[in-house]
Structures are given as C-alpha cells and as structure tokens.
GROMACS .gro file of C-alpha atoms in nm:
model
  274
    1MET     CA    1   0.156   2.010   1.817
    2LYS     CA    2   0.227   1.639   1.850
    3LYS     CA    3   0.256   1.444   1.527
    4THR     CA    4   0.134   1.092   1.593
    5LEU     CA    5  -0.071   0.847   1.393
    6ARG     CA    6  -0.301   0.554   1.456
    7ALA     CA    7  -0.349   0.295   1.182
    8THR     CA    8  -0.612   0.019   1.188
    9LEU     CA    9  -0.595  -0.280   0.956
   10LEU     CA   10  -0.946  -0.306   0.815
   11VAL     CA   11  -0.846  -0.597   0.591
   12ASP     CA   12  -0.552  -0.833   0.574
   13ASN     CA   13  -0.518  -1.195   0.463
   14THR     CA   14  -0.539  -1.308   0.827
   15PRO     CA   15  -0.879  -1.288   1.003
   16HIS     CA   16  -0.891  -1.212   1.373
   17GLY     CA   17  -1.178  -1.274   1.615
   18ASP     CA   18  -1.501  -1.182   1.439
   19LEU     CA   19  -1.315  -0.980   1.175
   20GLU     CA   20  -1.289  -1.135   0.830
   21GLY     CA   21  -0.976  -1.173   0.617
   22GLU     CA   22  -0.916  -1.194   0.243
   23TRP     CA   23  -0.620  -1.171   0.004
   24GLY     CA   24  -0.611  -0.793   0.011
   25LEU     CA   25  -0.526  -0.492   0.221
   26SER     CA   26  -0.706  -0.186   0.355
   27ILE     CA   27  -0.577   0.048   0.625
   28TYR     CA   28  -0.764   0.328   0.805
   29ILE     CA   29  -0.529   0.600   0.932
   30GLU     CA   30  -0.595   0.876   1.184
   31TYR     CA   31  -0.341   1.158   1.167
   32GLY     CA   32  -0.418   1.485   1.342
   33LYS     CA   33  -0.770   1.579   1.237
   34LYS     CA   34  -0.748   1.383   0.910
   35ARG     CA   35  -0.905   1.043   0.844
   36ILE     CA   36  -0.740   0.861   0.555
   37LEU     CA   37  -0.814   0.530   0.384
   38LEU     CA   38  -0.525   0.349   0.217
   39ASP     CA   39  -0.667   0.091  -0.028
   40ASN     CA   40  -0.998  -0.091   0.010
   41GLY     CA   41  -0.917  -0.460  -0.029
   42ASP     CA   42  -1.082  -0.695  -0.278
   43SER     CA   43  -1.447  -0.648  -0.176
   44ASP     CA   44  -1.673  -0.463   0.066
   45MET     CA   45  -1.505  -0.646   0.356
   46PHE     CA   46  -1.323  -0.326   0.457
   47LEU     CA   47  -1.662  -0.167   0.521
   48ARG     CA   48  -1.801  -0.464   0.716
   49ASN     CA   49  -1.492  -0.493   0.935
   50GLY     CA   50  -1.486  -0.117   0.982
   51GLN     CA   51  -1.844  -0.121   1.108
   52LYS     CA   52  -1.753  -0.389   1.362
   53LEU     CA   53  -1.464  -0.170   1.478
   54GLY     CA   54  -1.681   0.142   1.503
   55ILE     CA   55  -1.508   0.313   1.210
   56ASP     CA   56  -1.727   0.535   0.992
   57ILE     CA   57  -1.600   0.524   0.633
   58SER     CA   58  -1.826   0.817   0.541
   59ASP     CA   59  -1.601   1.036   0.760
   60VAL     CA   60  -1.284   0.963   0.558
   61ASP     CA   61  -1.132   1.289   0.430
   62TYR     CA   62  -0.941   1.131   0.140
   63SER     CA   63  -0.834   0.793   0.015
   64VAL     CA   64  -0.509   0.680  -0.148
   65LEU     CA   65  -0.470   0.384  -0.383
   66SER     CA   66  -0.126   0.227  -0.341
   67HIS     CA   67  -0.135   0.058  -0.683
   68ALA     CA   68  -0.379  -0.061  -0.947
   69HIS     CA   69  -0.430  -0.427  -0.849
   70TYR     CA   70  -0.767  -0.585  -0.769
   71ASP     CA   71  -0.679  -0.685  -0.411
   72HIS     CA   72  -0.633  -0.318  -0.320
   73SER     CA   73  -0.903  -0.160  -0.535
   74GLY     CA   74  -1.190  -0.413  -0.533
   75GLY     CA   75  -1.390  -0.211  -0.281
   76THR     CA   76  -1.359   0.123  -0.462
   77GLU     CA   77  -1.720   0.130  -0.582
   78THR     CA   78  -1.837   0.055  -0.227
   79PHE     CA   79  -1.618   0.335  -0.093
   80PHE     CA   80  -1.765   0.588  -0.336
   81LYS     CA   81  -2.121   0.482  -0.248
   82VAL     CA   82  -2.065   0.514   0.127
   83ASN     CA   83  -1.843   0.822   0.122
   84LYS     CA   84  -1.989   1.097  -0.100
   85ARG     CA   85  -1.708   1.354  -0.083
   86ALA     CA   86  -1.357   1.216  -0.035
   87PRO     CA   87  -1.123   1.216  -0.337
   88LEU     CA   88  -0.921   0.910  -0.429
   89TYR     CA   89  -0.556   0.984  -0.506
   90VAL     CA   90  -0.405   0.746  -0.760
   91SER     CA   91  -0.076   0.751  -0.946
   92ALA     CA   92  -0.085   0.914  -1.289
   93GLY     CA   93   0.034   0.580  -1.427
   94ALA     CA   94  -0.265   0.390  -1.288
   95ASP     CA   95  -0.514   0.240  -1.531
   96ALA     CA   96  -0.726  -0.073  -1.573
   97ASN     CA   97  -0.445  -0.252  -1.755
   98CYS     CA   98  -0.262  -0.475  -1.505
   99TYR     CA   99  -0.207  -0.842  -1.590
  100SER     CA  100   0.006  -1.133  -1.472
  101ARG     CA  101   0.165  -1.419  -1.660
  102GLU     CA  102   0.025  -1.744  -1.520
  103PRO     CA  103   0.081  -2.111  -1.621
  104GLU     CA  104  -0.266  -2.113  -1.777
  105GLY     CA  105  -0.203  -1.786  -1.964
  106ILE     CA  106  -0.226  -1.412  -1.913
  107LYS     CA  107  -0.468  -1.312  -1.635
  108TYR     CA  108  -0.622  -0.974  -1.555
  109ILE     CA  109  -0.533  -0.857  -1.201
  110GLY     CA  110  -0.631  -0.491  -1.219
  111ILE     CA  111  -0.893  -0.242  -1.109
  112PRO     CA  112  -1.244  -0.389  -1.131
  113GLY     CA  113  -1.473  -0.298  -1.419
  114GLU     CA  114  -1.530   0.063  -1.514
  115VAL     CA  115  -1.481   0.201  -1.164
  116PHE     CA  116  -1.241   0.480  -1.267
  117GLU     CA  117  -1.447   0.579  -1.569
  118LYS     CA  118  -1.774   0.587  -1.372
  119ASN     CA  119  -1.626   0.794  -1.088
  120ARG     CA  120  -1.402   1.027  -1.283
  121SER     CA  121  -1.493   1.333  -1.072
  122ARG     CA  122  -1.366   1.161  -0.756
  123ILE     CA  123  -1.030   1.048  -0.901
  124LYS     CA  124  -0.727   1.274  -0.852
  125TYR     CA  125  -0.413   1.172  -1.041
  126VAL     CA  126  -0.075   1.222  -0.873
  127GLU     CA  127   0.201   1.299  -1.124
  128ASP     CA  128   0.480   1.393  -0.883
  129ASN     CA  129   0.555   1.405  -0.511
  130PHE     CA  130   0.240   1.552  -0.360
  131SER     CA  131   0.119   1.659  -0.016
  132PRO     CA  132  -0.260   1.613   0.021
  133SER     CA  133  -0.250   1.761   0.373
  134VAL     CA  134   0.009   1.896   0.615
  135GLY     CA  135   0.267   1.634   0.713
  136VAL     CA  136   0.144   1.378   0.459
  137TRP     CA  137   0.312   1.286   0.131
  138VAL     CA  138   0.217   1.072  -0.166
  139ILE     CA  139   0.537   0.967  -0.341
  140PRO     CA  140   0.537   0.776  -0.673
  141HIS     CA  141   0.837   0.582  -0.799
  142SER     CA  142   1.127   0.784  -0.938
  143THR     CA  143   1.365   0.497  -1.018
  144PRO     CA  144   1.409   0.418  -1.389
  145GLY     CA  145   1.419   0.068  -1.535
  146MET     CA  146   1.172  -0.091  -1.296
  147ASP     CA  147   1.023  -0.299  -1.577
  148VAL     CA  148   1.307  -0.542  -1.499
  149ILE     CA  149   1.136  -0.610  -1.165
  150GLY     CA  150   0.804  -0.651  -1.343
  151LYS     CA  151   0.958  -0.909  -1.573
  152GLU     CA  152   1.104  -1.104  -1.280
  153ASN     CA  153   0.760  -1.115  -1.118
  154GLY     CA  154   0.566  -1.200  -1.434
  155MET     CA  155   0.364  -0.879  -1.411
  156LEU     CA  156   0.242  -0.698  -1.722
  157LEU     CA  157   0.073  -0.381  -1.840
  158LYS     CA  158  -0.145  -0.378  -2.149
  159LYS     CA  159  -0.053  -0.093  -2.383
  160GLY     CA  160  -0.289  -0.089  -2.678
  161ASP     CA  161  -0.285  -0.444  -2.814
  162GLU     CA  162   0.052  -0.531  -2.660
  163TYR     CA  163   0.163  -0.658  -2.320
  164VAL     CA  164   0.478  -0.503  -2.172
  165ASP     CA  165   0.663  -0.571  -1.848
  166ASP     CA  166   0.514  -0.375  -1.558
  167ASP     CA  167   0.730  -0.075  -1.460
  168PHE     CA  168   0.510  -0.007  -1.153
  169SER     CA  169   0.433   0.346  -1.267
  170HIS     CA  170   0.098   0.285  -1.093
  171GLU     CA  171   0.257   0.228  -0.748
  172GLN     CA  172   0.305   0.499  -0.485
  173SER     CA  173   0.395   0.536  -0.119
  174LEU     CA  174   0.197   0.718   0.150
  175VAL     CA  175   0.434   0.885   0.397
  176PHE     CA  176   0.369   1.060   0.729
  177GLU     CA  177   0.587   1.295   0.929
  178THR     CA  178   0.570   1.197   1.297
  179ASP     CA  179   0.758   1.295   1.612
  180LYS     CA  180   0.951   0.966   1.587
  181GLY     CA  181   1.038   1.012   1.220
  182LEU     CA  182   0.891   0.926   0.883
  183VAL     CA  183   0.640   0.642   0.858
  184ILE     CA  184   0.618   0.480   0.514
  185PHE     CA  185   0.310   0.290   0.397
  186ASN     CA  186   0.352   0.092   0.077
  187SER     CA  187   0.094  -0.182   0.049
  188CYS     CA  188   0.281  -0.435  -0.169
  189SER     CA  189   0.626  -0.283  -0.224
  190HIS     CA  190   0.656  -0.432  -0.572
  191GLY     CA  191   0.953  -0.209  -0.642
  192GLY     CA  192   1.130  -0.343  -0.334
  193ALA     CA  193   1.101  -0.202   0.019
  194ASP     CA  194   1.470  -0.112   0.017
  195LEU     CA  195   1.435   0.083  -0.309
  196ILE     CA  196   1.115   0.251  -0.188
  197ALA     CA  197   1.274   0.362   0.141
  198GLY     CA  198   1.565   0.504  -0.058
  199GLU     CA  199   1.325   0.699  -0.282
  200VAL     CA  200   1.151   0.847   0.021
  201LYS     CA  201   1.486   0.955   0.169
  202LYS     CA  202   1.566   1.141  -0.154
  203VAL     CA  203   1.239   1.333  -0.131
  204LEU     CA  204   1.269   1.405   0.243
  205PRO     CA  205   1.646   1.388   0.305
  206ARG     CA  206   1.649   1.573   0.636
  207LYS     CA  207   1.414   1.330   0.807
  208ASP     CA  208   1.490   0.982   0.941
  209ILE     CA  209   1.265   0.688   0.859
  210TYR     CA  210   1.117   0.538   1.174
  211ALA     CA  211   0.877   0.271   1.046
  212TYR     CA  212   0.784   0.082   0.732
  213ILE     CA  213   0.428  -0.052   0.707
  214GLY     CA  214   0.297  -0.274   0.430
  215GLY     CA  215   0.332  -0.595   0.237
  216LEU     CA  216   0.687  -0.659   0.118
  217HIS     CA  217   0.609  -0.895  -0.173
  218LEU     CA  218   0.871  -1.147  -0.062
  219TYR     CA  219   0.660  -1.463  -0.067
  220GLU     CA  220   0.836  -1.595  -0.378
  221LYS     CA  221   1.185  -1.471  -0.290
  222THR     CA  222   1.478  -1.679  -0.168
  223GLU     CA  223   1.604  -1.662   0.189
  224GLU     CA  224   1.911  -1.476   0.067
  225GLN     CA  225   1.698  -1.215  -0.109
  226VAL     CA  226   1.485  -1.166   0.203
  227ARG     CA  227   1.789  -1.122   0.427
  228ASP     CA  228   1.947  -0.878   0.179
  229THR     CA  229   1.631  -0.667   0.185
  230VAL     CA  230   1.625  -0.664   0.565
  231GLU     CA  231   1.991  -0.561   0.584
  232ILE     CA  232   1.928  -0.259   0.365
  233LEU     CA  233   1.622  -0.157   0.568
  234LYS     CA  234   1.827  -0.185   0.887
  235SER     CA  235   2.108   0.020   0.731
  236LEU     CA  236   1.855   0.298   0.666
  237GLY     CA  237   1.788   0.312   1.041
  238ILE     CA  238   1.431   0.180   1.028
  239LYS     CA  239   1.323   0.094   1.381
  240GLU     CA  240   0.992  -0.085   1.327
  241ILE     CA  241   0.836  -0.293   1.050
  242TYR     CA  242   0.469  -0.391   1.035
  243THR     CA  243   0.402  -0.635   0.756
  244GLY     CA  244   0.181  -0.908   0.617
  245HIS     CA  245  -0.042  -0.957   0.312
  246CYS     CA  246   0.205  -1.046   0.030
  247THR     CA  247   0.518  -1.082   0.245
  248GLY     CA  248   0.470  -1.455   0.302
  249GLU     CA  249   0.498  -1.661   0.621
  250LYS     CA  250   0.852  -1.778   0.552
  251ALA     CA  251   0.976  -1.427   0.480
  252CYS     CA  252   0.797  -1.291   0.788
  253ALA     CA  253   0.975  -1.548   1.004
  254ILE     CA  254   1.314  -1.449   0.858
  255ILE     CA  255   1.247  -1.078   0.912
  256GLN     CA  256   1.146  -1.143   1.273
  257GLU     CA  257   1.461  -1.351   1.321
  258GLU     CA  258   1.668  -1.058   1.193
  259MET     CA  259   1.487  -0.775   1.376
  260GLY     CA  260   1.313  -0.942   1.670
  261ASP     CA  261   1.027  -0.766   1.848
  262SER     CA  262   1.057  -0.460   1.622
  263VAL     CA  263   0.868  -0.661   1.357
  264ARG     CA  264   0.494  -0.719   1.393
  265ILE     CA  265   0.274  -0.926   1.162
  266PHE     CA  266  -0.058  -0.800   1.024
  267HIS     CA  267  -0.404  -0.931   1.095
  268SER     CA  268  -0.745  -0.776   1.037
  269GLY     CA  269  -0.820  -0.536   1.322
  270MET     CA  270  -0.456  -0.481   1.419
  271VAL     CA  271  -0.394  -0.129   1.557
  272ILE     CA  272  -0.062   0.050   1.512
  273ASN     CA  273   0.017   0.357   1.723
  274ILE     CA  274   0.320   0.569   1.638
   0.00000   0.00000   0.00000
C-alpha cells in the first residue's frame, strides 16, 4: 500500500485569496484513511477557512496539539463543539501555564481559559513516543537542559507561584512514514529544527527524513544562526522544507537562498502532497 500524505494549511499568518490569515497555525492532514488536525490556530478561523476549502472538521479522526501556546490552541473549544468524537493528543507536560517576558512585564501566552479542564474526557496525554495510528508518531522532546533555550527566548512556565524558564516539555512532533521517507511536522520548533530532526532520527533510526514542515522560530535569530540551522538540516539529508508562521521573512529568504526550490513558504490554503 502506498504511503503518501496530503496536508492543507487551514491557517497561517499569510492570507491567500478569500482565505483569512492570523498569527497562528492549523494544518489538516490526510494520510491513508485517517484525517488528522494539527493545531487549530488562535480562533475559529481554521473552521471558516476549512469550510471554504470543503474540509469537514467533524470528520477528523484525531487532533494533535504541537505545544501549549495560544496561537496553536485558541480554536480548541470550537474544535470540540464541531467534532464530537476525536481525541486531542497533547504532551504530558502541557498545561495552561505558558508565559513570556515582555518589556511591559510577564504576559500569558498559553491555552485559552479552562479549555482542558472543561474537556477532560477528550484530552489524551502523551508521555513518551506514541503511535496513534499505523505509520504515525507523536514524539515529545527527549533532550535535557532545554530550559536554556527557553531562557534565550524569554519564555516561561508558571510552577506554583514561581516562573521558571520554559523547557518545552509541552512541545511535540507529529511524524509520518511515507514512501519518500519520514515527514516531520513541528509547528514552531522552539527546541530548534536541527535538534528536533535529530530526536526523530533517534526514535526511527532506520528511516531517512524526507521533509520538515512547520514554523522554525527563527524570526529573532541572526543570519549566522539561521545558516547554521540550515546546514544541519541539509546534513541530515532533508530534501524539502515547508515553512512559515514564526520563521520570519528574513529567515525564509536565507533558507531559500541556501536550499532553492526545495523550500516553500506557507500561506493559508497551501496544499502539500508527499
């Protein structure tokens, strides 16, 4: 049986035609007979755009939350109202406790309201590498000391009454086995796309990585840091990169300069066939 996938960007920062855009990400994935939703943006825009594209969110078999930030979880309540059966897989480290350090003070950037508490029966926590269906993997971080990255990015977790540097224990990758190789989805890649690709290789060492899809969180990085990241991705044999959202226009241009036509930039409604 052929292992191919089709991914449709329901939401990205960049609008396209009559499809809206917002600072957020939501991707609808068709893989075999499964229909999977990765993230749901910052609002119900994923649903509105999906309707324009003829995509029925009520048919989704399961959803995966890449990490516990508002711009990927803001539509969760809408998803649960429209789809009455699909579970939402979240990392065991995910909670409504994500903050960022801003010039004006500490700002909440996490899951909206009481959405996890109100929908407890629909939430499935992933504690280790997990396969929700054949050929699909949900892979949380396994690298220690990632709170250093959180500190560099001014990202925090609230633990009791204290704020600590984010170790991204709430972030996870969604990985597919295809005829061309592994396809990694990681919506913001806070841990670093190079580190994430390396983690996936450790879990699935006998399979090559074909494509990396997601935001790369490079919009505040230097040109040297961007080029270093690209070099590592190339060294891992990755053939295609599809990116946008938090990557940043400058970083996208550098990545395209380094990898040419094998890099494609997100917009709402974009379709990826692998």
